[in-house]
Short mmCIF file of C-alpha atoms and ligand atoms in Angstrom, two decimals:
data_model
loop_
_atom_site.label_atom_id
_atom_site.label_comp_id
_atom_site.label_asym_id
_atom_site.label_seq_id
_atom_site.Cartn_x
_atom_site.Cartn_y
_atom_site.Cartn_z
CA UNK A 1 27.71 -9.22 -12.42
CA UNK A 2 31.03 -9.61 -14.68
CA UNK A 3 32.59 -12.16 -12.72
CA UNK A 4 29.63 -14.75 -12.11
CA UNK A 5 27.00 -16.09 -14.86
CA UNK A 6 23.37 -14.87 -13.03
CA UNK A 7 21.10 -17.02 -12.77
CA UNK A 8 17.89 -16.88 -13.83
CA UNK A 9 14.21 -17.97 -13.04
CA UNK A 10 11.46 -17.77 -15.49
CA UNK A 11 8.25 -17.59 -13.82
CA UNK A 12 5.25 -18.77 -15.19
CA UNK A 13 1.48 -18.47 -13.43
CA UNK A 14 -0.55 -21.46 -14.60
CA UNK A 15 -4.61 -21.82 -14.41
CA UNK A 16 -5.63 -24.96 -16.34
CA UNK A 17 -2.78 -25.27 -18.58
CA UNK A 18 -2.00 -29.02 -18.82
CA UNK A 19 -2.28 -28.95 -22.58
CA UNK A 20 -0.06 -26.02 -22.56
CA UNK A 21 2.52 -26.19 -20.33
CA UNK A 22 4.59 -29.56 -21.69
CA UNK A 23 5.14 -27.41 -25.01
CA UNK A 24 5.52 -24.20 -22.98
CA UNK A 25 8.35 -26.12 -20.59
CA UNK A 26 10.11 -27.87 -23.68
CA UNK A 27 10.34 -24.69 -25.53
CA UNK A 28 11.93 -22.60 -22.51
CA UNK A 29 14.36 -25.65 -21.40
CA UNK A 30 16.10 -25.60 -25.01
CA UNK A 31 16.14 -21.71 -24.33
CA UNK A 32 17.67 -22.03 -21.18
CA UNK A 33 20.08 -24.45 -22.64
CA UNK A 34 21.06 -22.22 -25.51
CA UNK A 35 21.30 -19.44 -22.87
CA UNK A 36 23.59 -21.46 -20.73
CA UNK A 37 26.08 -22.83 -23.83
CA UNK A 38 26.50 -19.19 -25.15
CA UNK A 39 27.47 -18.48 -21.33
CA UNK A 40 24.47 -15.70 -20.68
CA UNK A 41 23.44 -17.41 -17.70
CA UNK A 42 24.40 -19.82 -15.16
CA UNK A 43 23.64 -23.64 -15.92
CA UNK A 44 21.33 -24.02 -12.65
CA UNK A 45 19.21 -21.30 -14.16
CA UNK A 46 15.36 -22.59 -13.78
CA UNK A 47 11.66 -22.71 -14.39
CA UNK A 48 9.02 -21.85 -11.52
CA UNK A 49 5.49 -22.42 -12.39
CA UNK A 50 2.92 -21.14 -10.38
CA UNK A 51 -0.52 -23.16 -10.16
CA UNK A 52 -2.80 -21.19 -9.52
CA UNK A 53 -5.52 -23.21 -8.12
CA UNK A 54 -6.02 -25.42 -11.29
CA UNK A 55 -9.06 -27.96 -11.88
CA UNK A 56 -7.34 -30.00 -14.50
CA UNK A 57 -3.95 -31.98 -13.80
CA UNK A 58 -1.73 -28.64 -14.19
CA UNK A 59 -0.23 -29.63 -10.87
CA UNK A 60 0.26 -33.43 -12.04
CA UNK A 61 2.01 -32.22 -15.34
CA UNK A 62 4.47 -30.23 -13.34
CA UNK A 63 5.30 -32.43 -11.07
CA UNK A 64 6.22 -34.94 -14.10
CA UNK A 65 7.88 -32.09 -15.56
CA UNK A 66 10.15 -31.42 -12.55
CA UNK A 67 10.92 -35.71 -12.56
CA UNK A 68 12.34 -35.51 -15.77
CA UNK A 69 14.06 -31.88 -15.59
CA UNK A 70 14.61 -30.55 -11.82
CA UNK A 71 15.16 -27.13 -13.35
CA UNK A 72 11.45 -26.96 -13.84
CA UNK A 73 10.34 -26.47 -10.23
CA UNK A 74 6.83 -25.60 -9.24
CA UNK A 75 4.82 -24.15 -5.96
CA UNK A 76 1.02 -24.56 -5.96
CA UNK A 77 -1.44 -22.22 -4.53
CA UNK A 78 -4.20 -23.62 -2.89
CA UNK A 79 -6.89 -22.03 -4.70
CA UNK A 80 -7.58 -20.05 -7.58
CA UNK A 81 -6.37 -16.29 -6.59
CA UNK A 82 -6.15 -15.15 -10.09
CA UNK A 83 -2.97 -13.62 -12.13
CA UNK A 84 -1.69 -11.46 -10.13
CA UNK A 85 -0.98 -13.36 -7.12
CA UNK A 86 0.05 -16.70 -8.89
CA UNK A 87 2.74 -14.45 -10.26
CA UNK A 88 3.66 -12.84 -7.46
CA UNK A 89 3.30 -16.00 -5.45
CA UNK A 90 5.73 -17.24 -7.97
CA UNK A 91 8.40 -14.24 -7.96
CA UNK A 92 8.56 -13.94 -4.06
CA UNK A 93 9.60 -17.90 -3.97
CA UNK A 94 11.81 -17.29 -6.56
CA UNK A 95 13.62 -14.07 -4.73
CA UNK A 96 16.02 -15.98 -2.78
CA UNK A 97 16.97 -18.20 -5.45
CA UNK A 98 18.27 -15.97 -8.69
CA UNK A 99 20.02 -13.20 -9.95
CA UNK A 100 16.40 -12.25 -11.74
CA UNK A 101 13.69 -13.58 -12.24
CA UNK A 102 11.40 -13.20 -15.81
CA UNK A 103 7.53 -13.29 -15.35
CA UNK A 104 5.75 -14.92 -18.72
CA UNK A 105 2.84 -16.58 -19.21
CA UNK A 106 2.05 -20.32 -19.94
CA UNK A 107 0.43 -20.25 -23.40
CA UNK A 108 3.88 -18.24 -25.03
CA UNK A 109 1.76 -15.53 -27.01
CA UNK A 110 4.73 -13.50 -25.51
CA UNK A 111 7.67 -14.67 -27.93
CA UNK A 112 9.99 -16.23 -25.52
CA UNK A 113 13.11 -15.00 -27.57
CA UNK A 114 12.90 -11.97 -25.68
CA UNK A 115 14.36 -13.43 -23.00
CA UNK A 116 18.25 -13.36 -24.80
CA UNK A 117 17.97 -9.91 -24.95
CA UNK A 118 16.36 -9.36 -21.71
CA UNK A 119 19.04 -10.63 -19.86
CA UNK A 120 21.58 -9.01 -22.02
CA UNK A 121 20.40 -5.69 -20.95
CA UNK A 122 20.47 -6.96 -17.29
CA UNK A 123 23.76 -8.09 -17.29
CA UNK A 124 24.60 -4.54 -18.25
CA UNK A 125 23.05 -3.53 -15.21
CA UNK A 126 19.12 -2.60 -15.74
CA UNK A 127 17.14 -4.20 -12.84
CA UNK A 128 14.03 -3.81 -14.67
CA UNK A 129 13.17 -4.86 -18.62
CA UNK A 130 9.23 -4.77 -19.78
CA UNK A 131 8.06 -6.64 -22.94
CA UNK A 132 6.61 -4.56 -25.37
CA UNK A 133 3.95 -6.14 -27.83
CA UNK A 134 5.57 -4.51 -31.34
CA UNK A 135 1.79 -5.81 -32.89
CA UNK A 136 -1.41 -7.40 -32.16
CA UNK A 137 -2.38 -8.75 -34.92
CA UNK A 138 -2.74 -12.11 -33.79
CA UNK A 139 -5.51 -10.83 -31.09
CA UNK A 140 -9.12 -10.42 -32.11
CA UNK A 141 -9.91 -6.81 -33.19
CA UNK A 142 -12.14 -7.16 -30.15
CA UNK A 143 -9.44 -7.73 -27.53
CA UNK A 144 -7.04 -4.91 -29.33
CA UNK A 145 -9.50 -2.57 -29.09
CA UNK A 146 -10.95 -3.31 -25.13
CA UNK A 147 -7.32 -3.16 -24.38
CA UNK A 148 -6.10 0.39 -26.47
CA UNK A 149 -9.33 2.03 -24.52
CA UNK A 150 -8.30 0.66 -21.50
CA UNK A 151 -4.77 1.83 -21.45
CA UNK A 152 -6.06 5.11 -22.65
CA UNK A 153 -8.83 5.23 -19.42
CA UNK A 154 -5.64 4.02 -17.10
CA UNK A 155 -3.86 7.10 -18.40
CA UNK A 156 -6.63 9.50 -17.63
CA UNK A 157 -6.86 8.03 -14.57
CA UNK A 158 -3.55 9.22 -13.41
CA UNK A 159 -2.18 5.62 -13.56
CA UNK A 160 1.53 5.21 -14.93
CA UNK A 161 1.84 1.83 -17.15
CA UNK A 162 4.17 0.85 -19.85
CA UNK A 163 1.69 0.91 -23.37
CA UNK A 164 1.40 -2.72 -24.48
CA UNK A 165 2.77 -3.93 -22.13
CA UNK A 166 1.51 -6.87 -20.09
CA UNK A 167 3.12 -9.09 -17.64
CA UNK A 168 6.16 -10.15 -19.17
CA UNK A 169 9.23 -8.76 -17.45
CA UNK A 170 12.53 -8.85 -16.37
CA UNK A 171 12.98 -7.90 -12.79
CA UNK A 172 16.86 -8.07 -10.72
CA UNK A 173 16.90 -9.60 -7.86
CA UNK A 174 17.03 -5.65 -6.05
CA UNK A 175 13.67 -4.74 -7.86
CA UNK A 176 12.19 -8.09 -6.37
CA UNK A 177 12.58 -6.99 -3.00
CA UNK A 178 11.23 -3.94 -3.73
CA UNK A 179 8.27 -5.49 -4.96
CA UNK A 180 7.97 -7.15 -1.68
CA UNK A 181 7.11 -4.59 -0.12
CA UNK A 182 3.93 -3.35 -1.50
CA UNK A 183 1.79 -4.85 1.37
CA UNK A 184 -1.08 -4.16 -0.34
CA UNK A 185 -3.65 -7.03 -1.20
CA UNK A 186 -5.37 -5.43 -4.42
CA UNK A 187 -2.42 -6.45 -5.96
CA UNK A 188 -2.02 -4.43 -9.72
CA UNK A 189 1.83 -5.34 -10.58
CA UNK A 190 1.96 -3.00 -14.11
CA UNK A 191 0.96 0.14 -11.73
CA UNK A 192 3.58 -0.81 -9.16
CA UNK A 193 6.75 -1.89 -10.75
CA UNK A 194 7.04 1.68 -12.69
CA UNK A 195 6.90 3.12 -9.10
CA UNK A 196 9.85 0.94 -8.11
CA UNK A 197 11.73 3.53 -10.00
CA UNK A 198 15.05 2.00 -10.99
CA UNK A 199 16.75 1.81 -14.49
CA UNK A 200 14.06 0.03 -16.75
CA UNK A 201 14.57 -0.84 -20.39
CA UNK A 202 12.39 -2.33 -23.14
CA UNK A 203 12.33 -4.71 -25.12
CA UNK A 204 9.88 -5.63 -28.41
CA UNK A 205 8.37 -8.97 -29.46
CA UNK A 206 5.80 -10.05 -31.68
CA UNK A 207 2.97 -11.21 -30.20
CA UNK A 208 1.71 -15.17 -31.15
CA UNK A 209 -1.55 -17.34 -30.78
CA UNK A 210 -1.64 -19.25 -27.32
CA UNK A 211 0.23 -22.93 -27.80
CA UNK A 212 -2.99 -24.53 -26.68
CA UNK A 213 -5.18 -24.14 -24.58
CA UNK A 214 -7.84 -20.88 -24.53
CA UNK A 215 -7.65 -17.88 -23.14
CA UNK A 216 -8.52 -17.80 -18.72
CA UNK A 217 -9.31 -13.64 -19.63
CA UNK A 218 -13.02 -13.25 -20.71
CA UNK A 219 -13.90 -9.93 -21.25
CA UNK A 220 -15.72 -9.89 -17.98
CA UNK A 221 -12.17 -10.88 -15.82
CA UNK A 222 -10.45 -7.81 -18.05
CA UNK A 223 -13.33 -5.72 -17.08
CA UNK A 224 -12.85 -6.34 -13.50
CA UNK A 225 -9.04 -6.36 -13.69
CA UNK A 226 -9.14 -2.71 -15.17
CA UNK A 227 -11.24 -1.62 -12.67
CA UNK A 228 -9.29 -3.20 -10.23
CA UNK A 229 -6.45 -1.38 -11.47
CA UNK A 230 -7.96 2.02 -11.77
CA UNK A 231 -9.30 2.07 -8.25
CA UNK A 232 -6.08 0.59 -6.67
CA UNK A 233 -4.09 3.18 -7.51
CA UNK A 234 -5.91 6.57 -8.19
CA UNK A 235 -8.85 8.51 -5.93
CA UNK A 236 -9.24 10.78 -9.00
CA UNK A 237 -13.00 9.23 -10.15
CA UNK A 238 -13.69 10.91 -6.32
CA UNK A 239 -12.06 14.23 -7.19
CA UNK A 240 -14.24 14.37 -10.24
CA UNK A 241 -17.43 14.11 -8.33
CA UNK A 242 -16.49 17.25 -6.44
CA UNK A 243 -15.40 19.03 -9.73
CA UNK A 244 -18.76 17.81 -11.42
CA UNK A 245 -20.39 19.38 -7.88
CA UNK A 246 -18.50 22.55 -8.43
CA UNK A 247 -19.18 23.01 -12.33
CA UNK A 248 -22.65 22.49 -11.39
CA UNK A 249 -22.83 25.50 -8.79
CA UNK A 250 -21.56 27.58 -11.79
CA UNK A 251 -24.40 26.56 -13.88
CA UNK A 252 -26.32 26.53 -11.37
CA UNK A 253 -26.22 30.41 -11.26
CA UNK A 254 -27.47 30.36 -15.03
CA UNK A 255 -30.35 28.61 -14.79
CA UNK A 256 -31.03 30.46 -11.33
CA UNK A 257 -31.48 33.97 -13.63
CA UNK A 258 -33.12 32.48 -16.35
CA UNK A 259 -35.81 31.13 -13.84
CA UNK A 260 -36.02 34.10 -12.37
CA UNK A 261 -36.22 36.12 -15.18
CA UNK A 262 -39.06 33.84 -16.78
CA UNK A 263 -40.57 34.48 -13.40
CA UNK A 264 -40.67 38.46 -13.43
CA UNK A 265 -40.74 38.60 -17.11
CA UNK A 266 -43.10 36.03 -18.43
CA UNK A 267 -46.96 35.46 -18.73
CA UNK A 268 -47.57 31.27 -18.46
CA UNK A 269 -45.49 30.48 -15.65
CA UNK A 270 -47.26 27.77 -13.97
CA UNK A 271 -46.97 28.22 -10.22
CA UNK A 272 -44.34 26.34 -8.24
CA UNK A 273 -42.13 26.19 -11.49
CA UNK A 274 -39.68 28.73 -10.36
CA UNK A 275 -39.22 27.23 -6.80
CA UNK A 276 -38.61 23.55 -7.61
CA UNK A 277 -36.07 24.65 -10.50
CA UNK A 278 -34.53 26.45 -8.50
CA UNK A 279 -34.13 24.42 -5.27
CA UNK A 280 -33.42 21.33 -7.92
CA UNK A 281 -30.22 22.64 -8.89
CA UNK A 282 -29.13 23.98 -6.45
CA UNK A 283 -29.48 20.89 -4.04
CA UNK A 284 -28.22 18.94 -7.09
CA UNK A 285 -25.00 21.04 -6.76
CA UNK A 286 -24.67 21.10 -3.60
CA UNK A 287 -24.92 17.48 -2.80
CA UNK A 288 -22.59 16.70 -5.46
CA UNK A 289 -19.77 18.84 -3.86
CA UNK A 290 -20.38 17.14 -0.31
CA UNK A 291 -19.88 13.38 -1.50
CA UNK A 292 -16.91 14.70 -3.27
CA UNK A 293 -15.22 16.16 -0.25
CA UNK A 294 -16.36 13.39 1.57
CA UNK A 295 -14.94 11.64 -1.19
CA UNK A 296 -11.46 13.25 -0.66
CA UNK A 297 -11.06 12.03 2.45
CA UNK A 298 -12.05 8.82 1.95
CA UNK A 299 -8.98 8.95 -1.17
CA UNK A 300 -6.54 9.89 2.10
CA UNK A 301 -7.55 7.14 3.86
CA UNK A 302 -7.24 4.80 0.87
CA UNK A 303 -3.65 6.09 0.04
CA UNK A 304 -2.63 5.69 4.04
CA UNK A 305 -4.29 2.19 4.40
CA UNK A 306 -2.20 0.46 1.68
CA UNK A 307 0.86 1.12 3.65
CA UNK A 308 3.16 1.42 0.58
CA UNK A 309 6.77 1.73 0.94
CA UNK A 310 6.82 5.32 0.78
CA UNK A 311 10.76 5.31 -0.72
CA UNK A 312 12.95 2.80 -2.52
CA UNK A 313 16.76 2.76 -1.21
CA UNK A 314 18.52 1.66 -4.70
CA UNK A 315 22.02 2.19 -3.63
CA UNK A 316 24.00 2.90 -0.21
CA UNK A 317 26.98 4.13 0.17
CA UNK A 318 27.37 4.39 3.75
CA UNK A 319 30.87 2.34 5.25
N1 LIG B 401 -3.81 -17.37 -15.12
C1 LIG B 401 -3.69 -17.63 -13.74
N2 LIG B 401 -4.83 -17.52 -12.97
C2 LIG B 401 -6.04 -17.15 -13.47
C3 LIG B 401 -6.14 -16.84 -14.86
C4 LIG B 401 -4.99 -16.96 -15.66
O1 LIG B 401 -2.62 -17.97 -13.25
O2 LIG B 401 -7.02 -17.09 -12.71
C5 LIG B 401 -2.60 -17.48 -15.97
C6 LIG B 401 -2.75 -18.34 -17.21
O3 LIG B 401 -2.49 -19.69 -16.93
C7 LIG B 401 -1.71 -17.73 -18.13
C8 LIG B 401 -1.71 -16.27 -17.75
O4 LIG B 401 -2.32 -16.20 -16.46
O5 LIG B 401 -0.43 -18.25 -17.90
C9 LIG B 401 -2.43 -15.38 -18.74
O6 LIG B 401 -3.73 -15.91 -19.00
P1 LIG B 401 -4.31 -15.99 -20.49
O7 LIG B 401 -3.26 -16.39 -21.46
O8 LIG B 401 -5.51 -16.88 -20.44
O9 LIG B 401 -4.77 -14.50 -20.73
P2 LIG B 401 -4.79 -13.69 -22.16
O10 LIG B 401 -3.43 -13.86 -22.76
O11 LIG B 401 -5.85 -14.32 -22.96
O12 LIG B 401 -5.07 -12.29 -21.73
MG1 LIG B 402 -2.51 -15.54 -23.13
#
């Protein structure tokens, strides 16, 4: 990387952002130039924004962009598909066309200094930076909070993410073409890239109020996004059902000898008691533990379906 300035693509998914997006684009040009004069990246360096399927003139406002800068370029999607796939749709254009490409979003709550010291650490070879929120005290105590307990759920869900981290990265041009491929169309891009496995790094920012603009992530999209990611990448809720089946059996035994002993030993038993108590539980148990092995299989087929890379060649040595 010594010999050549890399060049670098910031990527930006855009759902209704016209109001946003001139400040957004003015703010990362200077950047870019700043970049370029203190020779950190190469001068044809660019923008890529992703529409996403807008309804206002997000697509207009780009194009007007790119007129009066061609370094802010622009694909549109041809309806909404959400996030994720802008930004991917965004990043696999880009793949051919940099050195590495840096995923942000339009409204700049992610501090777009970051970037400097991004690409610092990937000229010093790490394929893969994440931006770390260092605070969020500029989101409601509302949206903190949903998002702490969802991280936390993610975790005990088996699912490896970077804590506060959303989707503003640094990927190389190698950890792109990882990315690629991940056929899968669930797409959940924080529980993928830390499976790409190469060297990662982190870097901190403060997190700001959107430019303009409000937020396109109601509680009910993050709702569906979690679960989205949960069930993506884990078949543990299934292997719970089976444990709950199992515990169940063991209890099941309890209550089995108390009923039974009420039965021999007691005086006001009313009749049929002891059977249905019995044969409740039981059957409870028991049906419990067959939708969870059914359950388990289902998880294998869910795991083979997505046809995931199942390794990551990061270096060859083989001439
Ligand atoms: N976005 C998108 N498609 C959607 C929803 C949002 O491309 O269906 C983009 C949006 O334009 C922004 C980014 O995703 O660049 C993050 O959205 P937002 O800032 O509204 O989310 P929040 O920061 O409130 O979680
Ligand atoms: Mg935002």
């Amino acid at each position: 990387m010594a010999d050549r300035l890399s060049k670098i693509a910031v990527v930006i998914p855009c759902y209704n952002e016209e109001e946003a997006l001139p400040v957004t684009a003015e703010h990362l040009l200077a950047l870019l130039d700043k970049m370029t004069e203190q020779q950190l990246i190469a001068p044809d360096s660019y923008i890529l924004c992703a529409n996403d399927g807008s309804r206002d003139d997000t697509w207009g406002t780009i194009v007007r962009l790119h007129d009066r800068d061609n370094r802010v370029k622009g694909i549109s999607l041809a309806h909404n598909r959400g996030h994720q796939n802008a930004l991917l749709a965004g990043l696999m254009s880009a793949m051919d066309n940099c050195d590495a490409a840096i995923s942000i979003d339009a409204d700049l709550q992610d501090d777009p200094e970051a970037i400097v010291e991004m690409v610092k650490l990937f000229n010093r070879g790490t394929d893969i930076v994440y931006g770390v929120r260092s605070s969020r005290h500029t989101d409601t105590w509302f949206k903190r909070t949903t998002a702490h307990a969802f991280y936390k759920f993610q975790q005990l869900m088996g699912l490896e993410t970077v804590y506060d981290h959303a989707d503003y990265r640094l990927m190389s041009n190698r950890a792109l073409h990882m990315l690629s491929q991940y056929g899968e169309s669930n797409l959940f891009l924080r529980g993928i890239i830390p499976q790409i496995g190469l060297p990662t790094a982190i870097v901190t920012y403060a997190r700001n109020h959107r430019v303009a603009g409000e937020s396109k992530y109601p509680l009910s999209k993050m709702l569906s996004f979690s679960i989205d990611g949960i069930t993506s990448f884990s078949a543990r809720p299934m292997r719970w059902i089976f444990m709950t089946g199992l515990i169940l059996l063991f209890v099941d035994i309890a209550v089995a000898l108390y009923v039974l002993g009420s039965y021999f030993f007691e005086q006001h038993i009313s009749p049929g008691w002891t059977s249905i108590m019995l044969s409740v539980w039981f059957l409870g148990s028991l049906i419990l533990m067959s939708i969870g092995i059914v359950g388990e299989y289902i998880g294998k087929i869910f795991i083979e379906v997505k046809k995931r890379p199942r390794y990551a060649i990061a270096e060859t040595l083989l001439d």
